[in-house]
């Protein structure tokens, strides 16, 4: 069974631009979560989607948004990029998003210049 | 904020057992204890989780104290590939609940 796939693996953008990251969960998984990882703040929760609905949201500005499609694939978008948005963005999937384990992808490394 | 306290770093000799402690003194009755690890530049990897009973799988054992205020992750025979940051997380049994990661413990396994 294929794991969680995130594309692209690396991305370079400039301030003010917007970016869209993609996550394909494990087949059959309906919950997708997104996390941001930086050296200073560590791993921080962005949001979680289940059956195309956002079920939980972390403490991030409205520039960060996401969506989930009917096939459970998910995208996250960051508008008006700032230097501080440079980070590793990780996606995780699980069957129902309750107590079962999460499977993480390898992440998208975003650099904002 | 993370609800757990872990040592910043630990060392272990290859082949020996690695015992990683975690304090979660404010844990609630419906919160599970999870352990994940992250090897450099990769996404976190699930290791094990439990509610109140000790758990064992092919990767590790989880020992939870009777009062549930602390736990220990045991890697029975550490290898160099077990060098990673280990995160202890408490998470409620509720749909959509996020994993709140703390700083974790950096485990260094040496030969």
Short mmCIF file of C-alpha atoms in Angstrom, two decimals:
data_model
loop_
_atom_site.label_atom_id
_atom_site.label_comp_id
_atom_site.label_asym_id
_atom_site.label_seq_id
_atom_site.Cartn_x
_atom_site.Cartn_y
_atom_site.Cartn_z
CA UNK A 1 0.00 0.00 0.00
CA UNK A 2 1.44 3.38 -0.98
CA UNK A 3 2.23 5.83 1.82
CA UNK A 4 1.27 9.47 2.18
CA UNK A 5 2.52 11.40 -0.82
CA UNK A 6 3.31 15.10 -0.69
CA UNK A 7 4.17 17.23 -3.69
CA UNK A 8 6.30 19.05 -4.44
CA UNK A 9 9.21 17.99 -2.22
CA UNK A 10 10.94 21.36 -2.43
CA UNK A 11 9.62 24.79 -3.32
CA UNK A 12 11.15 28.25 -3.50
CA UNK A 13 8.93 31.33 -3.55
CA UNK A 14 9.36 35.04 -2.98
CA UNK A 15 7.58 37.24 -0.47
CA UNK A 16 4.06 38.21 -1.45
CA UNK A 17 3.49 35.18 -3.66
CA UNK A 18 1.08 32.39 -2.88
CA UNK A 19 1.70 28.66 -2.83
CA UNK A 20 -0.35 25.48 -2.97
CA UNK A 21 0.88 22.21 -1.52
CA UNK A 22 -0.66 18.83 -2.22
CA UNK A 23 -1.16 15.72 -0.11
CA UNK A 24 -2.44 12.33 -1.20
CA UNK A 25 -3.37 10.18 1.80
CA UNK A 26 -3.13 6.43 2.11
CA UNK A 27 -5.95 4.75 0.22
CA UNK A 28 -9.02 4.47 2.43
CA UNK A 29 -7.92 7.16 4.86
CA UNK A 30 -10.47 9.92 5.24
CA UNK A 31 -8.70 12.20 7.72
CA UNK A 32 -5.89 14.49 6.61
CA UNK A 33 -3.98 16.82 8.93
CA UNK A 34 -1.39 19.44 8.15
CA UNK A 35 1.55 20.52 10.31
CA UNK A 36 4.22 23.19 10.02
CA UNK A 37 7.71 22.50 11.31
CA UNK A 38 10.31 25.21 11.91
CA UNK A 39 13.54 25.11 13.94
CA UNK A 40 12.21 27.73 16.34
CA UNK A 41 8.62 26.60 16.88
CA UNK A 42 8.89 22.88 16.22
CA UNK A 43 5.89 20.97 14.89
CA UNK A 44 2.67 22.97 14.97
CA UNK A 45 -0.81 21.84 13.98
CA UNK A 46 -2.43 23.76 11.11
CA UNK A 47 -5.76 22.02 10.43
CA UNK A 48 -7.51 18.71 9.98
CA UNK A 49 -10.00 17.66 7.33
CA UNK A 50 -12.38 14.76 7.34
CA UNK A 51 -14.81 13.97 4.53
CA UNK A 52 -14.17 17.34 2.88
CA UNK A 53 -14.94 19.30 6.08
CA UNK A 54 -12.47 21.15 8.26
CA UNK A 55 -12.89 19.59 11.68
CA UNK A 56 -10.17 21.36 13.64
CA UNK A 57 -7.91 24.35 13.17
CA UNK A 58 -4.71 25.50 14.81
CA UNK A 59 -3.64 29.00 15.71
CA UNK A 60 -2.48 30.28 12.33
CA UNK A 61 -3.52 33.42 10.42
CA UNK A 62 -6.16 33.31 7.73
CA UNK A 63 -3.46 33.34 5.05
CA UNK A 64 -3.22 29.62 5.69
CA UNK A 65 -6.12 27.67 4.25
CA UNK A 66 -6.85 24.20 3.06
CA UNK A 67 -9.39 21.96 1.47
CA UNK A 68 -10.11 18.32 0.93
CA UNK A 69 -11.56 16.70 -2.14
CA UNK A 70 -14.02 13.84 -2.44
CA UNK A 71 -11.16 11.38 -2.99
CA UNK A 72 -9.63 12.56 0.34
CA UNK A 73 -6.71 14.29 -1.34
CA UNK A 74 -5.96 17.58 0.32
CA UNK A 75 -4.34 20.86 -0.57
CA UNK A 76 -3.14 23.69 1.60
CA UNK A 77 -2.65 27.21 0.38
CA UNK A 78 -0.61 30.04 1.82
CA UNK A 79 -1.27 33.48 0.42
CA UNK A 80 0.90 36.59 0.64
CA UNK A 81 3.95 34.64 1.70
CA UNK A 82 6.21 36.00 4.42
CA UNK A 83 9.81 35.08 5.21
CA UNK A 84 8.61 33.40 8.39
CA UNK A 85 6.54 30.94 6.37
CA UNK A 86 9.72 29.13 5.39
CA UNK A 87 9.24 25.70 6.89
CA UNK A 88 8.72 22.01 6.35
CA UNK A 89 5.02 21.37 5.79
CA UNK A 90 3.90 17.91 6.76
CA UNK A 91 0.73 16.09 5.95
CA UNK A 92 -0.60 13.11 7.88
CA UNK A 93 -3.48 10.76 7.20
CA UNK A 94 -5.51 8.32 9.23
CA UNK A 95 -8.68 6.31 8.84
CA UNK A 96 -11.03 8.34 11.02
CA UNK A 97 -8.83 10.87 12.80
CA UNK A 98 -9.60 9.59 16.27
CA UNK A 99 -7.26 7.43 18.36
CA UNK A 100 -5.67 5.47 15.55
CA UNK A 101 -2.14 6.24 14.45
CA UNK A 102 -1.26 8.96 11.97
CA UNK A 103 0.88 8.27 8.94
CA UNK A 104 3.05 11.21 7.90
CA UNK A 105 4.41 12.09 4.51
CA UNK A 106 7.97 13.28 3.92
CA UNK A 107 6.85 16.88 3.71
CA UNK A 108 7.29 19.85 1.42
CA UNK A 109 10.23 22.10 2.22
CA UNK A 110 9.15 25.68 1.45
CA UNK A 111 11.71 28.46 1.25
CA UNK A 112 10.50 32.06 1.01
CA UNK A 113 13.07 34.54 -0.25
CA UNK B 1 1.15 23.96 24.75
CA UNK B 2 2.40 20.41 25.03
CA UNK B 3 1.15 18.59 28.12
CA UNK B 4 4.25 16.48 28.48
CA UNK B 5 7.78 16.93 29.84
CA UNK B 6 10.70 15.01 28.39
CA UNK B 7 14.48 15.22 28.83
CA UNK B 8 16.12 17.21 26.08
CA UNK B 9 18.61 14.51 25.14
CA UNK B 10 19.73 10.99 25.98
CA UNK B 11 22.53 8.71 24.89
CA UNK B 12 22.43 4.95 24.47
CA UNK B 13 24.96 2.33 23.42
CA UNK B 14 24.06 0.19 20.44
CA UNK B 15 22.49 -3.10 21.50
CA UNK B 16 21.39 -1.80 24.87
CA UNK B 17 17.87 -0.92 25.91
CA UNK B 18 16.87 2.72 25.56
CA UNK B 19 14.42 3.90 28.21
CA UNK B 20 12.84 7.25 27.38
CA UNK B 21 10.80 8.85 30.20
CA UNK B 22 7.85 11.19 29.88
CA UNK B 23 5.89 13.10 32.51
CA UNK B 24 2.24 13.92 31.87
CA UNK B 25 0.96 14.77 35.33
CA UNK B 26 -2.16 16.61 34.10
CA UNK B 27 -3.39 13.81 31.85
CA UNK B 28 -7.16 13.36 31.74
CA UNK B 29 -9.04 10.10 31.86
CA UNK B 30 -9.85 10.08 28.17
CA UNK B 31 -6.35 10.99 26.96
CA UNK B 32 -4.06 8.47 25.37
CA UNK B 33 -0.27 8.53 25.50
CA UNK B 34 1.35 8.42 22.06
CA UNK B 35 4.96 8.11 21.02
CA UNK B 36 6.27 9.24 17.65
CA UNK B 37 9.80 9.66 16.43
CA UNK B 38 11.33 11.79 13.73
CA UNK B 39 14.50 10.94 11.95
CA UNK B 40 16.22 13.94 10.41
CA UNK B 41 14.40 15.41 7.38
CA UNK B 42 11.63 12.83 7.46
CA UNK B 43 8.04 12.98 8.66
CA UNK B 44 7.28 11.69 12.17
CA UNK B 45 6.79 7.95 12.51
CA UNK B 46 4.26 6.37 14.85
CA UNK B 47 5.76 4.04 17.45
CA UNK B 48 3.11 3.05 19.97
CA UNK B 49 0.22 4.34 22.05
CA UNK B 50 -1.76 3.32 25.12
CA UNK B 51 -4.41 4.40 27.59
CA UNK B 52 -3.53 2.74 30.89
CA UNK B 53 -2.26 -0.75 30.23
CA UNK B 54 1.28 -1.49 29.17
CA UNK B 55 1.62 -2.03 25.44
CA UNK B 56 4.15 -3.82 23.27
CA UNK B 57 4.59 -4.03 19.52
CA UNK B 58 7.37 -4.91 17.12
CA UNK B 59 9.09 -1.58 17.66
CA UNK B 60 8.86 -0.86 21.37
CA UNK B 61 7.17 -1.25 24.72
CA UNK B 62 5.19 1.41 26.54
CA UNK B 63 5.02 1.32 30.31
CA UNK B 64 2.41 3.63 31.90
CA UNK B 65 2.40 4.14 35.66
CA UNK B 66 -0.70 3.18 37.57
CA UNK B 67 -1.62 6.82 38.25
CA UNK B 68 -0.98 7.55 34.54
CA UNK B 69 1.13 10.59 35.39
CA UNK B 70 4.20 9.28 33.63
CA UNK B 71 5.30 6.70 31.12
CA UNK B 72 8.43 5.13 29.66
CA UNK B 73 9.12 4.11 26.10
CA UNK B 74 11.49 1.17 25.87
CA UNK B 75 13.46 0.29 22.77
CA UNK B 76 14.77 -3.14 23.79
CA UNK B 77 17.86 -3.31 21.58
CA UNK B 78 18.75 0.11 20.23
CA UNK B 79 20.48 0.37 16.86
CA UNK B 80 22.16 3.29 15.13
CA UNK B 81 18.99 3.72 13.05
CA UNK B 82 17.05 4.50 16.23
CA UNK B 83 18.88 7.84 16.52
CA UNK B 84 16.02 10.35 16.27
CA UNK B 85 13.88 12.85 18.14
CA UNK B 86 11.25 11.04 20.20
CA UNK B 87 7.99 12.79 21.01
CA UNK B 88 5.66 11.84 23.84
CA UNK B 89 2.15 13.23 23.24
CA UNK B 90 -1.12 13.03 25.12
CA UNK B 91 -4.20 13.16 22.95
CA UNK B 92 -7.88 12.94 23.77
CA UNK B 93 -10.13 10.26 22.35
CA UNK B 94 -12.07 12.75 20.28
CA UNK B 95 -12.48 13.00 16.54
CA UNK B 96 -10.27 15.62 14.94
CA UNK B 97 -8.07 16.15 17.97
CA UNK B 98 -4.64 17.33 16.95
CA UNK B 99 -1.30 15.92 17.99
CA UNK B 100 0.41 18.64 20.02
CA UNK B 101 4.15 18.11 19.70
CA UNK B 102 6.59 19.37 22.31
CA UNK B 103 10.36 19.56 21.96
CA UNK B 104 10.87 15.82 22.35
CA UNK B 105 13.97 13.89 23.40
CA UNK B 106 16.91 13.59 21.05
CA UNK B 107 18.16 10.03 21.40
CA UNK B 108 21.69 9.39 20.17
CA UNK B 109 22.68 5.77 19.72
CA UNK B 110 26.39 5.12 19.34
CA UNK B 111 28.50 2.06 18.65
#
